[in-house]
CSV table of C-alpha atoms (C1' of nucleotides) in Angstrom, one decimal:
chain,number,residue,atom,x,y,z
O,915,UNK,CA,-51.1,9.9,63.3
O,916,UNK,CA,-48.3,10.6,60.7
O,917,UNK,CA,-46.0,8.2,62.5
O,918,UNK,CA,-44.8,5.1,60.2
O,919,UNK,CA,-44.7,1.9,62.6
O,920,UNK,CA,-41.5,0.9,61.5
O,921,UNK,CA,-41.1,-1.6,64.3
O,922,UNK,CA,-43.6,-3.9,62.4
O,923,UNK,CA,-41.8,-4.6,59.6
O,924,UNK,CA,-38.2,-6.2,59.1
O,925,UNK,CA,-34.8,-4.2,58.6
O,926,UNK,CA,-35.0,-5.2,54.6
O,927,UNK,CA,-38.5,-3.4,54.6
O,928,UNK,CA,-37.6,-0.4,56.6
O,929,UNK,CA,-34.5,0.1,54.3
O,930,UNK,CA,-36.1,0.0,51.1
O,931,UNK,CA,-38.7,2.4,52.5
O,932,UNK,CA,-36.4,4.6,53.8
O,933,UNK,CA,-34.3,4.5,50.2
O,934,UNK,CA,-37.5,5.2,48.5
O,935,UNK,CA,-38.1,7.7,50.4
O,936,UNK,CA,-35.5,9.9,49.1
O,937,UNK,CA,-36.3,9.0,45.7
O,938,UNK,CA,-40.1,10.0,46.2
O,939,UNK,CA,-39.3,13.7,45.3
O,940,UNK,CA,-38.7,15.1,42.1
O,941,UNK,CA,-36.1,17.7,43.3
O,942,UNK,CA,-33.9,14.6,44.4
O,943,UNK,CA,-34.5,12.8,41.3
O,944,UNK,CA,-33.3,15.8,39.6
O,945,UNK,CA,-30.4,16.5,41.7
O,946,UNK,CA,-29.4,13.1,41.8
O,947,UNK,CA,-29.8,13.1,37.9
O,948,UNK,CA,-27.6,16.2,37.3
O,949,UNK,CA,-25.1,14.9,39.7
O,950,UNK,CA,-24.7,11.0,38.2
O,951,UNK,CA,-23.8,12.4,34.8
O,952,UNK,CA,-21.5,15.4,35.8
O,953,UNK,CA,-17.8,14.3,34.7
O,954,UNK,CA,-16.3,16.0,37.7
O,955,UNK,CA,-17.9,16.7,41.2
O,956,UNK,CA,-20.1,19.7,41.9
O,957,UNK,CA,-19.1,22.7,43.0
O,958,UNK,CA,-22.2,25.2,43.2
O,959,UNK,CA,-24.4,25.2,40.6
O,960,UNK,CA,-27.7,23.4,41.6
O,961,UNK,CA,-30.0,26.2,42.9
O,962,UNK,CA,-29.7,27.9,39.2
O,963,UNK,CA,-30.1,24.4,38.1
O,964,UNK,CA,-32.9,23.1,40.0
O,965,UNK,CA,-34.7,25.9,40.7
O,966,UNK,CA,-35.2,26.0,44.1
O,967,UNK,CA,-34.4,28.4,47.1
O,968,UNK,CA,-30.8,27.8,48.5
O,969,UNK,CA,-31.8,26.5,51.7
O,970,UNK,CA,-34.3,24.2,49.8
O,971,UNK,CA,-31.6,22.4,48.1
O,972,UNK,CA,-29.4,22.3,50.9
O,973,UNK,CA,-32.0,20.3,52.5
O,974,UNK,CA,-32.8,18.0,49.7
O,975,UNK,CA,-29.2,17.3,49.3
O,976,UNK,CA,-29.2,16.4,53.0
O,977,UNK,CA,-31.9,13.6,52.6
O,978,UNK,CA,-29.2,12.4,50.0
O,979,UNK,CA,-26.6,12.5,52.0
O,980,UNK,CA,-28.1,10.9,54.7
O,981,UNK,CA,-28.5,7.1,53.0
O,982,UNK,CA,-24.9,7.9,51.8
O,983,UNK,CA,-25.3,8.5,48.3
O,984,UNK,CA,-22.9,11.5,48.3
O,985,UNK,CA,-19.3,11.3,49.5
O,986,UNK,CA,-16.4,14.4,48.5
O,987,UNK,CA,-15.8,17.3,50.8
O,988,UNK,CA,-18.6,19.1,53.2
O,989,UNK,CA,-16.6,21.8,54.6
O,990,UNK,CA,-15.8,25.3,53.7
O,991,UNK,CA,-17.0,27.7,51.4
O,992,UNK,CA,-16.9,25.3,48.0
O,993,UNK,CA,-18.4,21.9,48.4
O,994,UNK,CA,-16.9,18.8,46.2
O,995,UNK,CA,-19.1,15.8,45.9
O,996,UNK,CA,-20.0,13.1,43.9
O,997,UNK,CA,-22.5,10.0,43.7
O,998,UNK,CA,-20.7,7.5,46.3
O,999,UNK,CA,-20.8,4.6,43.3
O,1000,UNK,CA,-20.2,1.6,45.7
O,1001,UNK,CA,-23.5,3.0,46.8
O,1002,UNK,CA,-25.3,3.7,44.4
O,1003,UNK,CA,-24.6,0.0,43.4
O,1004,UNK,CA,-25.5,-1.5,46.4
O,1005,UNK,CA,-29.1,0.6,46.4
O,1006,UNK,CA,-29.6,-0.7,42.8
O,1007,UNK,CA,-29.0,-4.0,43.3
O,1008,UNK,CA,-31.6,-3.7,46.3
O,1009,UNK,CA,-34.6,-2.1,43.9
O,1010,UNK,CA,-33.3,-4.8,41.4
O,1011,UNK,CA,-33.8,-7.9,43.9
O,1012,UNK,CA,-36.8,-6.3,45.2
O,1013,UNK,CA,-38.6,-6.2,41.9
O,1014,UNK,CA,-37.0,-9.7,40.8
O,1015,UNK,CA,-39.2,-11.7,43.3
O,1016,UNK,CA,-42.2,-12.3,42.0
O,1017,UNK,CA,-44.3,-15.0,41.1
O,1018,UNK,CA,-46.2,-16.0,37.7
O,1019,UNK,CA,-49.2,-18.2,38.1
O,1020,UNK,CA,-52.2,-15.4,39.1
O,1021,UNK,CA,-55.4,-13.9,37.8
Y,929,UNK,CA,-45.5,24.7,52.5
Y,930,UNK,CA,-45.6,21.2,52.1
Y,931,UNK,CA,-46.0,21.2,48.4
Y,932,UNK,CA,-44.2,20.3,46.2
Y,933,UNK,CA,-43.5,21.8,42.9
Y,934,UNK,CA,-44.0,19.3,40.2
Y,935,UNK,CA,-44.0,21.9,37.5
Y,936,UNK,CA,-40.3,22.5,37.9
Y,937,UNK,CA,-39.4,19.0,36.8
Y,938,UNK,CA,-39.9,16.9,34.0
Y,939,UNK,CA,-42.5,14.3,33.6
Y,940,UNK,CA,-40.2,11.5,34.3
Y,941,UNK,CA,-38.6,13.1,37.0
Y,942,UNK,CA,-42.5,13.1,38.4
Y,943,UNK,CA,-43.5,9.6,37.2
Y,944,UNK,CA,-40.6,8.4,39.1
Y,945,UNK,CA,-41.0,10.3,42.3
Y,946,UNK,CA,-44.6,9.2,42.5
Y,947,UNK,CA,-43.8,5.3,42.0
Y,948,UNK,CA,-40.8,5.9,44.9
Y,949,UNK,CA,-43.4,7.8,46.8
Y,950,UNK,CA,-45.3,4.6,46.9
Y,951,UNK,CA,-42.5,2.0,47.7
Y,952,UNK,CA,-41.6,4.8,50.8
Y,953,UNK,CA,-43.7,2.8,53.3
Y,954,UNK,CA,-43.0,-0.2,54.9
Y,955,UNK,CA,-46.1,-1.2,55.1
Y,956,UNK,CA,-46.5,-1.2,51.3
Y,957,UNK,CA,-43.2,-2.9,51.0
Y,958,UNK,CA,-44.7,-5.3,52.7
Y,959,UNK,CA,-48.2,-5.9,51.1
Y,960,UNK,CA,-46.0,-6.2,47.7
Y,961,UNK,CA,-43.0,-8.3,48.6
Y,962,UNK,CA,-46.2,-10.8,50.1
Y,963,UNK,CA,-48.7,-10.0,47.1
Y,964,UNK,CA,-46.1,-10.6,44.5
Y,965,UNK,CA,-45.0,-14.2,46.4
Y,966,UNK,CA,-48.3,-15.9,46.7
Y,967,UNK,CA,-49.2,-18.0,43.8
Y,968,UNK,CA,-52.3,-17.4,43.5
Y,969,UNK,CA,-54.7,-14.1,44.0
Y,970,UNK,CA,-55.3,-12.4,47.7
Y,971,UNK,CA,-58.4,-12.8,49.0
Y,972,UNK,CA,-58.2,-11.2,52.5
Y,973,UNK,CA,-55.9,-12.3,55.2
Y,974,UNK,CA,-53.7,-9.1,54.8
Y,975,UNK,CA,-54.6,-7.0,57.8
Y,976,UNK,CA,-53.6,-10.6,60.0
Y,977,UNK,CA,-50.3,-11.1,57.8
Y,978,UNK,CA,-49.4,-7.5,58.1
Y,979,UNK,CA,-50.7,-6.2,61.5
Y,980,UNK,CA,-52.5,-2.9,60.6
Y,981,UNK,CA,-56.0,-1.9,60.9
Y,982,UNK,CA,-58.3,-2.4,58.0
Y,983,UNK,CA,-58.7,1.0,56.8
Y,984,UNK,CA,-55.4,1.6,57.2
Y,985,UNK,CA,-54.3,-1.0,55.1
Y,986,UNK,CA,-57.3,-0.7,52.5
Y,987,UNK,CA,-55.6,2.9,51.9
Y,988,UNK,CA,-52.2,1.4,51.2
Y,989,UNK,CA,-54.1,-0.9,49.0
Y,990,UNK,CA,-55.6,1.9,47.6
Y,991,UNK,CA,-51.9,3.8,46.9
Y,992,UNK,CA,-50.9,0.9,45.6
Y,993,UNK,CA,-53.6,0.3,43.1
Y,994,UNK,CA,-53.4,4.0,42.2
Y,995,UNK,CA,-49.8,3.5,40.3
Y,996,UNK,CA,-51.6,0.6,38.4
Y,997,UNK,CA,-49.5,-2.5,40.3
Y,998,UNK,CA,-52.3,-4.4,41.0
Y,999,UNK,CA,-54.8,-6.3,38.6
Y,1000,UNK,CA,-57.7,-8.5,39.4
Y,1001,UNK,CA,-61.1,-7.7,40.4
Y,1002,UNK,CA,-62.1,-5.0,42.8
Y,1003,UNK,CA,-65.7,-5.2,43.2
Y,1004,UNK,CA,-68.0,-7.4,45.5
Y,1005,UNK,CA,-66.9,-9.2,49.4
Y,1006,UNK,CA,-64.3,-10.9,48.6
Y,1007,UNK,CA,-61.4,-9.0,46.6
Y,1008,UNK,CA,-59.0,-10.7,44.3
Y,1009,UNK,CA,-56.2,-9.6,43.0
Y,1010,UNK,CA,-52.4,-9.9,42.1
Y,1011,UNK,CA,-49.7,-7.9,40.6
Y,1012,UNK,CA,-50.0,-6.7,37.1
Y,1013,UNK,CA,-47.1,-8.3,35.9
Y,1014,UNK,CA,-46.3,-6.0,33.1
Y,1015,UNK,CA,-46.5,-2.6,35.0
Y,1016,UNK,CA,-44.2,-4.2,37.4
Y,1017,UNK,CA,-41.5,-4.9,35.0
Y,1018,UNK,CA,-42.5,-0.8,33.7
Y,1019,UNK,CA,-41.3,-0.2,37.2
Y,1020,UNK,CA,-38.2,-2.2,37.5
Y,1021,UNK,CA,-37.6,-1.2,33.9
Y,1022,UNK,CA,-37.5,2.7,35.3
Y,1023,UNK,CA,-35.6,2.6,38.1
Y,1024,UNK,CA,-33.0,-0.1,36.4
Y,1025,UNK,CA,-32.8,3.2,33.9
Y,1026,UNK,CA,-32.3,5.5,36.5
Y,1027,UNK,CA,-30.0,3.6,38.4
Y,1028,UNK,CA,-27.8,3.1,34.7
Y,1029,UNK,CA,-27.4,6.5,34.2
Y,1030,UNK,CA,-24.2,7.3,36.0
Y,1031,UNK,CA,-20.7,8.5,35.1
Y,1032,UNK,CA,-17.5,7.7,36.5
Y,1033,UNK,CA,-14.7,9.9,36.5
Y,1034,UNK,CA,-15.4,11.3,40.0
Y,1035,UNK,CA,-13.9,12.6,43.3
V,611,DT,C1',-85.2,-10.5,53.5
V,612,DT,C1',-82.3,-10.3,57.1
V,613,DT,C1',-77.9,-11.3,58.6
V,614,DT,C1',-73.1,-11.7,58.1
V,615,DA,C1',-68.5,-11.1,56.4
V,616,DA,C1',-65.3,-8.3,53.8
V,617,DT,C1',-63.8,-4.0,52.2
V,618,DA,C1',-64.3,1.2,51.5
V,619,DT,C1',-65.1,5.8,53.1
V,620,DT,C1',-65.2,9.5,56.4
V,621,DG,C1',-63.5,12.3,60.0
V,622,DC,C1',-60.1,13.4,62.9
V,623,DA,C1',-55.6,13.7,65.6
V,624,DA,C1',-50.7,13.3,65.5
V,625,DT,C1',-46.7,13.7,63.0
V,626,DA,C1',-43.9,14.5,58.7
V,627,DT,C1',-42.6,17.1,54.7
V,628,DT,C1',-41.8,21.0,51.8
V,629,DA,C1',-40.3,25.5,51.0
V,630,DC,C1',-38.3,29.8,52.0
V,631,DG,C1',-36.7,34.2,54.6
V,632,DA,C1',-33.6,35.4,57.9
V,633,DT,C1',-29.6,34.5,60.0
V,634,DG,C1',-25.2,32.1,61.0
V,635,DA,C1',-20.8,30.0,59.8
V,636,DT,C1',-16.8,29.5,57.0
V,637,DA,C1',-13.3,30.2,53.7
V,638,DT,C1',-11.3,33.1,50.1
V,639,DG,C1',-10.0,37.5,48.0
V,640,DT,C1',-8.7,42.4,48.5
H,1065,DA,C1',-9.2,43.3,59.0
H,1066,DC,C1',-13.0,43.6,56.0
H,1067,DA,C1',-16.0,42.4,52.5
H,1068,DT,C1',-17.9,38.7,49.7
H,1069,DA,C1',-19.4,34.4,48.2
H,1070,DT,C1',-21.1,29.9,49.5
H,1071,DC,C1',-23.4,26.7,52.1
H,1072,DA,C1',-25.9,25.4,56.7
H,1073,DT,C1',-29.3,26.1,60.2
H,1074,DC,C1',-33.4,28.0,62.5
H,1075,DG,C1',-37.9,29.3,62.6
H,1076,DT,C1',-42.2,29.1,60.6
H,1077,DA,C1',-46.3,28.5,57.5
H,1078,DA,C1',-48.7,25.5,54.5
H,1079,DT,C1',-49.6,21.1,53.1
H,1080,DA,C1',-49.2,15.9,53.1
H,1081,DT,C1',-49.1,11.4,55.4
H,1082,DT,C1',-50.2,7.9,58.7
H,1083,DG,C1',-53.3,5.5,61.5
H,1084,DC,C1',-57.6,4.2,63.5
H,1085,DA,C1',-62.5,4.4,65.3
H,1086,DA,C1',-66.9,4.8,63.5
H,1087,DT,C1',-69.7,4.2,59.8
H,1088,DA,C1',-71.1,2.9,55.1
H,1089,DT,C1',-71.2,-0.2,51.3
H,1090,DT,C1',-71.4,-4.5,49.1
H,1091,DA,C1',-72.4,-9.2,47.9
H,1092,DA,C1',-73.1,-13.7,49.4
H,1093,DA,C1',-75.3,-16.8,52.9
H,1094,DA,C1',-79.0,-18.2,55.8
DNA sequence: TTTTAATATTGCAATATTACGATGATATGT
DNA sequence: ACATATCATCGTAATATTGCAATATTAAAA
């Protein structure tokens, strides 16, 4: 059916997903990549970068923007934005608890 | 289109893509954060604990098998298996990387 | 050997994602 | 005001994902 049954599962679950998610395409890897280790915020630049068609990127950087990894100025002709840090913190810590549960004794 | 160019990005890039790809459904959330908490192997009981049909949850099995975090035996009735320890620490190991990589002097 | 229980595979329908051309909006420069 | 440059949105085509019913496979039990 193509429809995740996200009421099954708990808020924690659903988040992580939804995080993933956005990681689960090398475009945003790479954007997210280039962006994290600019010194200043981006103005331009990522369709000759990336690769991709305009409205491609637009859209990818969307998906990024929507669990708030991106904060600067949306508006007008010239963008400026950044990683959000506080952010990209918080989503680190949640892969980092996520993998640190996990028990020993098995096959 | 629906396809996504892998050849435009590096091999990391990829590999982490397809591991986020992976943790991008609840349901597989799920099946690890309860695989990775028993003490001992699963045999079963996963389609009652997480509330999807069998196929459906064979093929998140399946997903999850296919980025190597799952060891054990996969043959016969009764399955039983666990998390391969070591590939889960690759995986936490690769997205602690990724999340390290960032600078500060920002917007 | 037949039955039974557990998991895998197949086939399909519904929905989501990816990508881009065309177009629209917005701000800056001339 | 007009052109230009930059980014967003719309529409659409191709492909991928999700989920399950039906069926197949497998190994152990009876």
């Amino acid at each position: 059916m193509g429809l995740t049954k996200t009421y099954m599962f708990t808020t924690k679950q659903n988040d992580l997903a939804k995080i993933a998610k956005v990681l689960a395409h090398p475009a945003r890897v790479a954007i997210l990549e280039y962006i994290s280790k600019q010194d200043a915020c981006i103005c331009t630049d990522l369709v000759d970068i990336i690769g991709l068609s305009q409205p491609t990127i637009s859209q990818h950087l969307n998906e990024i923007k929507k669990i708030g990894l991106l904060k600067g100025t949306f508006e007008g002709k010239n963008l400026c934005y950044c990683i959000d840090q506080e952010r990209w913190e918080e989503l680190q810590q949640t892969f980092h608890l996520f993998f640190s549960n996990i028990n020993r004794n098995c096959c």
